[in-house]
PDB file of C-alpha atoms in Angstrom:
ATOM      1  CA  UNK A   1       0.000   0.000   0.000  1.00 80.00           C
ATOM      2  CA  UNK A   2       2.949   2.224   0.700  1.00 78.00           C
ATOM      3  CA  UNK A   3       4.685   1.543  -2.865  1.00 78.00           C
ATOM      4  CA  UNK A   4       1.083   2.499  -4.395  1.00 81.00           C
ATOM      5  CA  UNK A   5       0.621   5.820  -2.343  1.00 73.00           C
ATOM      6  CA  UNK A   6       4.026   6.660  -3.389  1.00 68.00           C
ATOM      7  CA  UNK A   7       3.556   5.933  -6.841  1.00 84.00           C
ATOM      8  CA  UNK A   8      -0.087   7.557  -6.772  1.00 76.00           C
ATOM      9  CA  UNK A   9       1.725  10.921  -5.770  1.00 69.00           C
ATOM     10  CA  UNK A  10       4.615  10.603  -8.621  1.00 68.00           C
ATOM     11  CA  UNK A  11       1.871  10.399 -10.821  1.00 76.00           C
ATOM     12  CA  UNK A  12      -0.041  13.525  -9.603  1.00 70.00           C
ATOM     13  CA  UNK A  13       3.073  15.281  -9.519  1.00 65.00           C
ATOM     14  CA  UNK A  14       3.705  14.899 -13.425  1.00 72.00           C
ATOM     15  CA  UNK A  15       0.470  15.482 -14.131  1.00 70.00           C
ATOM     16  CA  UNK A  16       0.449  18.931 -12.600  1.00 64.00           C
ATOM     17  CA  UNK A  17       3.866  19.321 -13.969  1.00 64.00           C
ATOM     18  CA  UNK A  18       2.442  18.656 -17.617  1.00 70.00           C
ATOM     19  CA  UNK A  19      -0.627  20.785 -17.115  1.00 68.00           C
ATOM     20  CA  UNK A  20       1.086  23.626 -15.713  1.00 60.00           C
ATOM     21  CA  UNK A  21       3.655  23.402 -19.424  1.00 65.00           C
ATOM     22  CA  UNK A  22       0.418  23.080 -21.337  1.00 67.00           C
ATOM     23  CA  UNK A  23      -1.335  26.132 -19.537  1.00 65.00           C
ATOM     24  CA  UNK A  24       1.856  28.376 -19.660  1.00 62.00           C
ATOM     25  CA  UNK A  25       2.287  27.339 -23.770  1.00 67.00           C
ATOM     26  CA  UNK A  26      -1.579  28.204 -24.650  1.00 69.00           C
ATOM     27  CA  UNK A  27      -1.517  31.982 -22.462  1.00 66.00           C
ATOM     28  CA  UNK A  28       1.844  32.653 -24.138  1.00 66.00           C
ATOM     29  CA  UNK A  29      -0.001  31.852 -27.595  1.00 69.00           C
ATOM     30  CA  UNK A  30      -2.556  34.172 -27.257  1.00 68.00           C
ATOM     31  CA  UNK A  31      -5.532  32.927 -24.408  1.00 65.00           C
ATOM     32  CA  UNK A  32      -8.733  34.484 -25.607  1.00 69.00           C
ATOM     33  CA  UNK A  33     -10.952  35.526 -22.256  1.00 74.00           C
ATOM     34  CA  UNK A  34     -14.245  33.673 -22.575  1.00 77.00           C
ATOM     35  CA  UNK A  35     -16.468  36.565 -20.665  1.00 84.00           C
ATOM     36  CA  UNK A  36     -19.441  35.852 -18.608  1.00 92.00           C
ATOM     37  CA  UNK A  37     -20.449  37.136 -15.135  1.00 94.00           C
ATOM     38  CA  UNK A  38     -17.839  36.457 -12.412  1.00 94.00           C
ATOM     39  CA  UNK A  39     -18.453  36.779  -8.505  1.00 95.00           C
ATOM     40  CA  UNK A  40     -15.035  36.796  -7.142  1.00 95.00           C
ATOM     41  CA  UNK A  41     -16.728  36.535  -3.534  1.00 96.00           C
ATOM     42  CA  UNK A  42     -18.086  33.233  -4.577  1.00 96.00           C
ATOM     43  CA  UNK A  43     -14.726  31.730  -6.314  1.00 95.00           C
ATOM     44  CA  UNK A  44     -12.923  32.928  -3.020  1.00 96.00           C
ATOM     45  CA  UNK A  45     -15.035  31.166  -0.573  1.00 95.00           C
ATOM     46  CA  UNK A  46     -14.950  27.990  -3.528  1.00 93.00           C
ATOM     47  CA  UNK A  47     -10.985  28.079  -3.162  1.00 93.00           C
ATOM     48  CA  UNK A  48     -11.095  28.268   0.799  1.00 92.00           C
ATOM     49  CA  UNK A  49     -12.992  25.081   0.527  1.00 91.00           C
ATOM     50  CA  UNK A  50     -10.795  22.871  -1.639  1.00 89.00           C
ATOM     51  CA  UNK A  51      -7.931  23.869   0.395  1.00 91.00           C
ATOM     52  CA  UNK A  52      -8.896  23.136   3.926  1.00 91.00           C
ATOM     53  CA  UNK A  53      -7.142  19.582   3.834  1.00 90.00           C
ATOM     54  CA  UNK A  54      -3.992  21.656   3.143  1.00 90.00           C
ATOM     55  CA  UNK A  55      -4.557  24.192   5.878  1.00 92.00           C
ATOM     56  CA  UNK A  56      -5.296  21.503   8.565  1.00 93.00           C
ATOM     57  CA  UNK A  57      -2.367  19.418   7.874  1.00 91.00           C
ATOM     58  CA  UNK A  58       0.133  22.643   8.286  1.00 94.00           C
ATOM     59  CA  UNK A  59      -2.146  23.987  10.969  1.00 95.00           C
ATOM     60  CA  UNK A  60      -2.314  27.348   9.470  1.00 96.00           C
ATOM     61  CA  UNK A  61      -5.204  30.187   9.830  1.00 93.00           C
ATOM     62  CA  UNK A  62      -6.845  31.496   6.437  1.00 93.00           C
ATOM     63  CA  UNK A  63      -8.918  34.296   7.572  1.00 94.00           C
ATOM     64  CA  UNK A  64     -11.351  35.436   5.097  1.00 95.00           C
ATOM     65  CA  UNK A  65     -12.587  39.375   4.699  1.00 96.00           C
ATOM     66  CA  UNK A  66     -14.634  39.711   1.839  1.00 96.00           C
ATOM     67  CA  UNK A  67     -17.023  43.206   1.175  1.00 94.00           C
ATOM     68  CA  UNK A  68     -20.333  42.816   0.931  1.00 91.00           C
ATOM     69  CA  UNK A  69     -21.931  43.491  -2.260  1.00 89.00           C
ATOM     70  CA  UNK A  70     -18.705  42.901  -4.483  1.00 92.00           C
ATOM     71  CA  UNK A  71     -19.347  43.971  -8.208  1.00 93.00           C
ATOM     72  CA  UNK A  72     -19.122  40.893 -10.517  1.00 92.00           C
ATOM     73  CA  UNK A  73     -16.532  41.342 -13.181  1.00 94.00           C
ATOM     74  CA  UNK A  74     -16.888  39.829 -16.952  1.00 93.00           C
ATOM     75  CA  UNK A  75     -13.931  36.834 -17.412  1.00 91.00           C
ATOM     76  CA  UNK A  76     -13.386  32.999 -17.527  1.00 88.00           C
ATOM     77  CA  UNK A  77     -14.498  31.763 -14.023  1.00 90.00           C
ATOM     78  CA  UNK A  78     -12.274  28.543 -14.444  1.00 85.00           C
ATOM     79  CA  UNK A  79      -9.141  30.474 -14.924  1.00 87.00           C
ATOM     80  CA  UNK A  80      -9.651  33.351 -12.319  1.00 92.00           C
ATOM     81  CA  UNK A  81     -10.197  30.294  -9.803  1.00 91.00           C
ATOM     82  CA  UNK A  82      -6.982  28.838 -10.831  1.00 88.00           C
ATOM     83  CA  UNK A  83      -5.596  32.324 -10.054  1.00 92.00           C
ATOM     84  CA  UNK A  84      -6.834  32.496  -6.543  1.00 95.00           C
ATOM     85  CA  UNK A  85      -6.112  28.844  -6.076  1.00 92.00           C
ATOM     86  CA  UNK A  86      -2.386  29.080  -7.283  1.00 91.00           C
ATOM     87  CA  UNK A  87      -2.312  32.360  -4.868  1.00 95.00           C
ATOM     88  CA  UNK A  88      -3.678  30.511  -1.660  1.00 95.00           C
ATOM     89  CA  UNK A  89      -1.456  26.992  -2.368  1.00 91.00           C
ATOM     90  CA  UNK A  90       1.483  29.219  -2.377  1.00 91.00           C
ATOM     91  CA  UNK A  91       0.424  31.023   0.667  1.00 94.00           C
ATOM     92  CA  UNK A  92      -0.018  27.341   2.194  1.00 93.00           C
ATOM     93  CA  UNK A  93       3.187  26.125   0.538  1.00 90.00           C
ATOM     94  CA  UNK A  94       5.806  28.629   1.869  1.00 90.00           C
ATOM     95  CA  UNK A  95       3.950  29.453   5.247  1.00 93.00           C
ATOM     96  CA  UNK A  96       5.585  27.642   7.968  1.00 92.00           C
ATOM     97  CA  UNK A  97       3.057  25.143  10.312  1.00 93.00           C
ATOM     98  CA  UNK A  98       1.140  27.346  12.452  1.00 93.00           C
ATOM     99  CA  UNK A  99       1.517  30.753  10.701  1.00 95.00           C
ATOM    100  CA  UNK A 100      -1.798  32.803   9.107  1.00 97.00           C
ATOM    101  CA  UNK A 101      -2.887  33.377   5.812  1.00 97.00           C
ATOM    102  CA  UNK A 102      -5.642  36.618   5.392  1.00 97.00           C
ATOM    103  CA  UNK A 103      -7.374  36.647   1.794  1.00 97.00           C
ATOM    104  CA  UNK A 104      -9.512  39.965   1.099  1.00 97.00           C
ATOM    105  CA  UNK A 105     -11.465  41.699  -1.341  1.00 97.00           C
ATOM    106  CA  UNK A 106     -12.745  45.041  -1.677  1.00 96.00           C
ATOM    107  CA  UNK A 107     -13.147  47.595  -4.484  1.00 94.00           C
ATOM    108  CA  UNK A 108     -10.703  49.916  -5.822  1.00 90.00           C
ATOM    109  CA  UNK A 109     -12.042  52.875  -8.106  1.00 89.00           C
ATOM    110  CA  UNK A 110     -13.126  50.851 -11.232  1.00 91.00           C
ATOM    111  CA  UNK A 111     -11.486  47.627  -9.871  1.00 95.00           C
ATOM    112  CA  UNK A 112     -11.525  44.557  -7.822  1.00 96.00           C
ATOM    113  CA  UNK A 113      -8.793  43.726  -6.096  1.00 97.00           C
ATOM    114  CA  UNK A 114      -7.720  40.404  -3.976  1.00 97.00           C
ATOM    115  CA  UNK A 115      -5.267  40.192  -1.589  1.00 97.00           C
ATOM    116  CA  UNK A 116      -3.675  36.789  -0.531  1.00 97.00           C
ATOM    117  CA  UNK A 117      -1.346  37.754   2.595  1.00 97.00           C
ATOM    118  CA  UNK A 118       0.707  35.220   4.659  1.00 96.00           C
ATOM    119  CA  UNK A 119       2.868  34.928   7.407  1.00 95.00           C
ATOM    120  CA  UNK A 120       5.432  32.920   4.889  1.00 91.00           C
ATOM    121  CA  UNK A 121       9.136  33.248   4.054  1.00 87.00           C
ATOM    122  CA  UNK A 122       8.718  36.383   2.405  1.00 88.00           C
ATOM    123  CA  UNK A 123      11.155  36.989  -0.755  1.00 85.00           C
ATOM    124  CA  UNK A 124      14.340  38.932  -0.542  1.00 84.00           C
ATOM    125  CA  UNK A 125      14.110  42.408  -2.447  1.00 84.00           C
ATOM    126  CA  UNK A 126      16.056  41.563  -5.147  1.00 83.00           C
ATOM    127  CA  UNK A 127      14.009  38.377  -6.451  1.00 83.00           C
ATOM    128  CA  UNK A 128      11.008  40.583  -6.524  1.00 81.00           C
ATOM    129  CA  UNK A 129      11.267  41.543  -9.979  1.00 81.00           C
ATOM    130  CA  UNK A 130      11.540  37.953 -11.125  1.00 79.00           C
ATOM    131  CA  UNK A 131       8.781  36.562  -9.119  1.00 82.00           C
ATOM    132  CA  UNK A 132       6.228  36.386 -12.197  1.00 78.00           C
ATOM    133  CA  UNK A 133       8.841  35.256 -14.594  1.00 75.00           C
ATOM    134  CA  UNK A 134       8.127  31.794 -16.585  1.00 66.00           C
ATOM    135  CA  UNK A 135      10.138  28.538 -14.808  1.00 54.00           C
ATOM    136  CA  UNK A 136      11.269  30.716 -11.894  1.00 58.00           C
ATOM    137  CA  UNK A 137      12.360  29.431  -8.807  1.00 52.00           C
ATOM    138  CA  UNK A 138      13.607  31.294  -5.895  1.00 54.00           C
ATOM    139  CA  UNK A 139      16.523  30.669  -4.037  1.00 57.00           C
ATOM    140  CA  UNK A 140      14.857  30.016  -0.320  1.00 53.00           C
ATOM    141  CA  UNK A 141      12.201  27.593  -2.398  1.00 50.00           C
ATOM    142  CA  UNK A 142      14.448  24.706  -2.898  1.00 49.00           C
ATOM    143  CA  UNK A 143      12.669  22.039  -0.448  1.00 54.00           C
ATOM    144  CA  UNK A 144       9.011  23.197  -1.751  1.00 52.00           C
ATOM    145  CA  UNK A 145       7.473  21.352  -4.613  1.00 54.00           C
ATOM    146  CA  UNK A 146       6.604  23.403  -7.835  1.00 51.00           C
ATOM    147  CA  UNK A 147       8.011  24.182 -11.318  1.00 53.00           C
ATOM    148  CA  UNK A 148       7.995  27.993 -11.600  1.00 64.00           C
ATOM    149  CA  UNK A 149       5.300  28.264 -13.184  1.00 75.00           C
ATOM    150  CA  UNK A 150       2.183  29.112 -10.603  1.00 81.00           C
ATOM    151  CA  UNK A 151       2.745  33.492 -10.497  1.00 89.00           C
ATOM    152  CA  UNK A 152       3.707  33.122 -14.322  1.00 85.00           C
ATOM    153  CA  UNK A 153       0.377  31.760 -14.948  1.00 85.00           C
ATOM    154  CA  UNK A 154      -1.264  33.604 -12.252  1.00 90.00           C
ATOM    155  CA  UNK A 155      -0.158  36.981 -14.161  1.00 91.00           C
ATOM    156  CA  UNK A 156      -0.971  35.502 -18.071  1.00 86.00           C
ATOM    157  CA  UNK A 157      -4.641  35.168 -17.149  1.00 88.00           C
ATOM    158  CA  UNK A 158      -4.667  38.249 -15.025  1.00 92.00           C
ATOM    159  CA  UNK A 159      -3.378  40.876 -17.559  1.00 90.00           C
ATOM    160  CA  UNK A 160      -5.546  38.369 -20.106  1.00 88.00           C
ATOM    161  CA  UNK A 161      -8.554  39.946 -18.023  1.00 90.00           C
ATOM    162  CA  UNK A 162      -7.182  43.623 -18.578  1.00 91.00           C
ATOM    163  CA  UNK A 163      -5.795  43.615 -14.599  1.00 95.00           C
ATOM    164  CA  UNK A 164      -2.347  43.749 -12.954  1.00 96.00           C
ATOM    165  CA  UNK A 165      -0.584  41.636 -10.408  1.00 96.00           C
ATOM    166  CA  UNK A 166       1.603  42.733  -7.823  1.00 94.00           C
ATOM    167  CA  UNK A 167       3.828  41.228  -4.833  1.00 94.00           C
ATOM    168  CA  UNK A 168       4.742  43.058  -1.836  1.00 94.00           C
ATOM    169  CA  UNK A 169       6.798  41.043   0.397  1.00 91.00           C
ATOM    170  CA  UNK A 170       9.864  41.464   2.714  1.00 88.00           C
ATOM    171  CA  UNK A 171      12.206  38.266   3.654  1.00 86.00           C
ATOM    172  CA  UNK A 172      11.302  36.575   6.660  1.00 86.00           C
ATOM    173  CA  UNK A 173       8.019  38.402   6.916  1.00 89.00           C
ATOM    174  CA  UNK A 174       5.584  37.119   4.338  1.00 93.00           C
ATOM    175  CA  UNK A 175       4.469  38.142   1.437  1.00 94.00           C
ATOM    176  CA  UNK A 176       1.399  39.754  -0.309  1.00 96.00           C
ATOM    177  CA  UNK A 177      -0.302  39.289  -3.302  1.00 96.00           C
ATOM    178  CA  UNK A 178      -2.729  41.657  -4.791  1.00 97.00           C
ATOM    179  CA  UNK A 179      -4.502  41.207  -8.185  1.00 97.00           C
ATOM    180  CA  UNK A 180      -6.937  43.791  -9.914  1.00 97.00           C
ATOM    181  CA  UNK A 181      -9.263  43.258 -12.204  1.00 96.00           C
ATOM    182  CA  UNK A 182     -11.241  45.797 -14.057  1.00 95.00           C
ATOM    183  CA  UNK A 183     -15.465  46.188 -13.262  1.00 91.00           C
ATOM    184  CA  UNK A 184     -17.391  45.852 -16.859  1.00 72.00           C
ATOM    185  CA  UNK A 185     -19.616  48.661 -16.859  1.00 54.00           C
TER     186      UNK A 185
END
């Protein structure tokens, strides 16, 4: 039963590993935005869900803060989950057992924006600039699973959208990820 577990997981790795090539090659060919309604709210909440195995096992706090009354924004609901879901596994991933994780929304002017904050690693200052960049690996991420390709995504569908992506983060003191997306009016 051990061999099989162990064998199950290889295989879920390359799978992710293949998907994640797949998704990076079609955005970098041009992803066209299938729009319909989107309640970011709702995909938020969705997310929490799927990863509360994750957040048990590392005993980590997600706090949720969501405004009421969010405006829904016009996009493909599959891929702007897969952006909040990429931005709360790496929250999980690089937050040490026991640490926090806050995920908010709220509207900015003509957008709305998502934070994903942790109590992580953090990223020294001069990796910043590289942190969305395709097959990129930090230095401190060594001993965490991944292929560089999560944020590079994460960005591709966001600017895909008509939004922006940013990191604030400081080493040793987390990190914070905020994405905007535009209203449709």
């Amino acid at each position: 039963l051990e061999y099989l577990l162990h064998i199950q997981n290889n295989a879920e790795r390359i799978v992710k590993l293949v998907t994640g090539f797949l998704d990076a090659s079609k955005l970098e060919a041009g992803y066209s935005v299938a729009r319909s309604p989107v309640q970011l709210n709702k995909l938020i909440r969705e997310v929490w869900q799927q990863q509360m195995i994750a957040l048990k096992e590392k005993n980590l706090e997600l706090s949720v803060d969501l405004v009421d009354r969010l405006p829904e924004i016009r996009g493909d609901e599959v891929q702007l989950e897969r952006v909040l879901w990429n931005l709360v596994s790496n929250a999980i991933k690089f937050t040490p057992q026991g640490g926090k994780i806050t995920v908010t929304s709220r509207l900015d002017n003509n957008y709305v924006c998502v934070q994903v904050k942790d109590t992580g690693m953090g990223v020294a200052q001069d990796e910043l600039p590289l942190l969305f960049s395709e097959f990129r690996r930090l230095k401190g991420s060594g001993k965490v699973e991944g292929t560089g390709l999560g944020l590079f995504i994460v960005k591709m569908i966001v600017e895909a959208h008509g939004g922006n992506v940013d990191a604030v983060s400081k080493e040793g003191q987390g990190s914070t990820f905020a994405i905007h997306l535009p209203i449709d009016r």
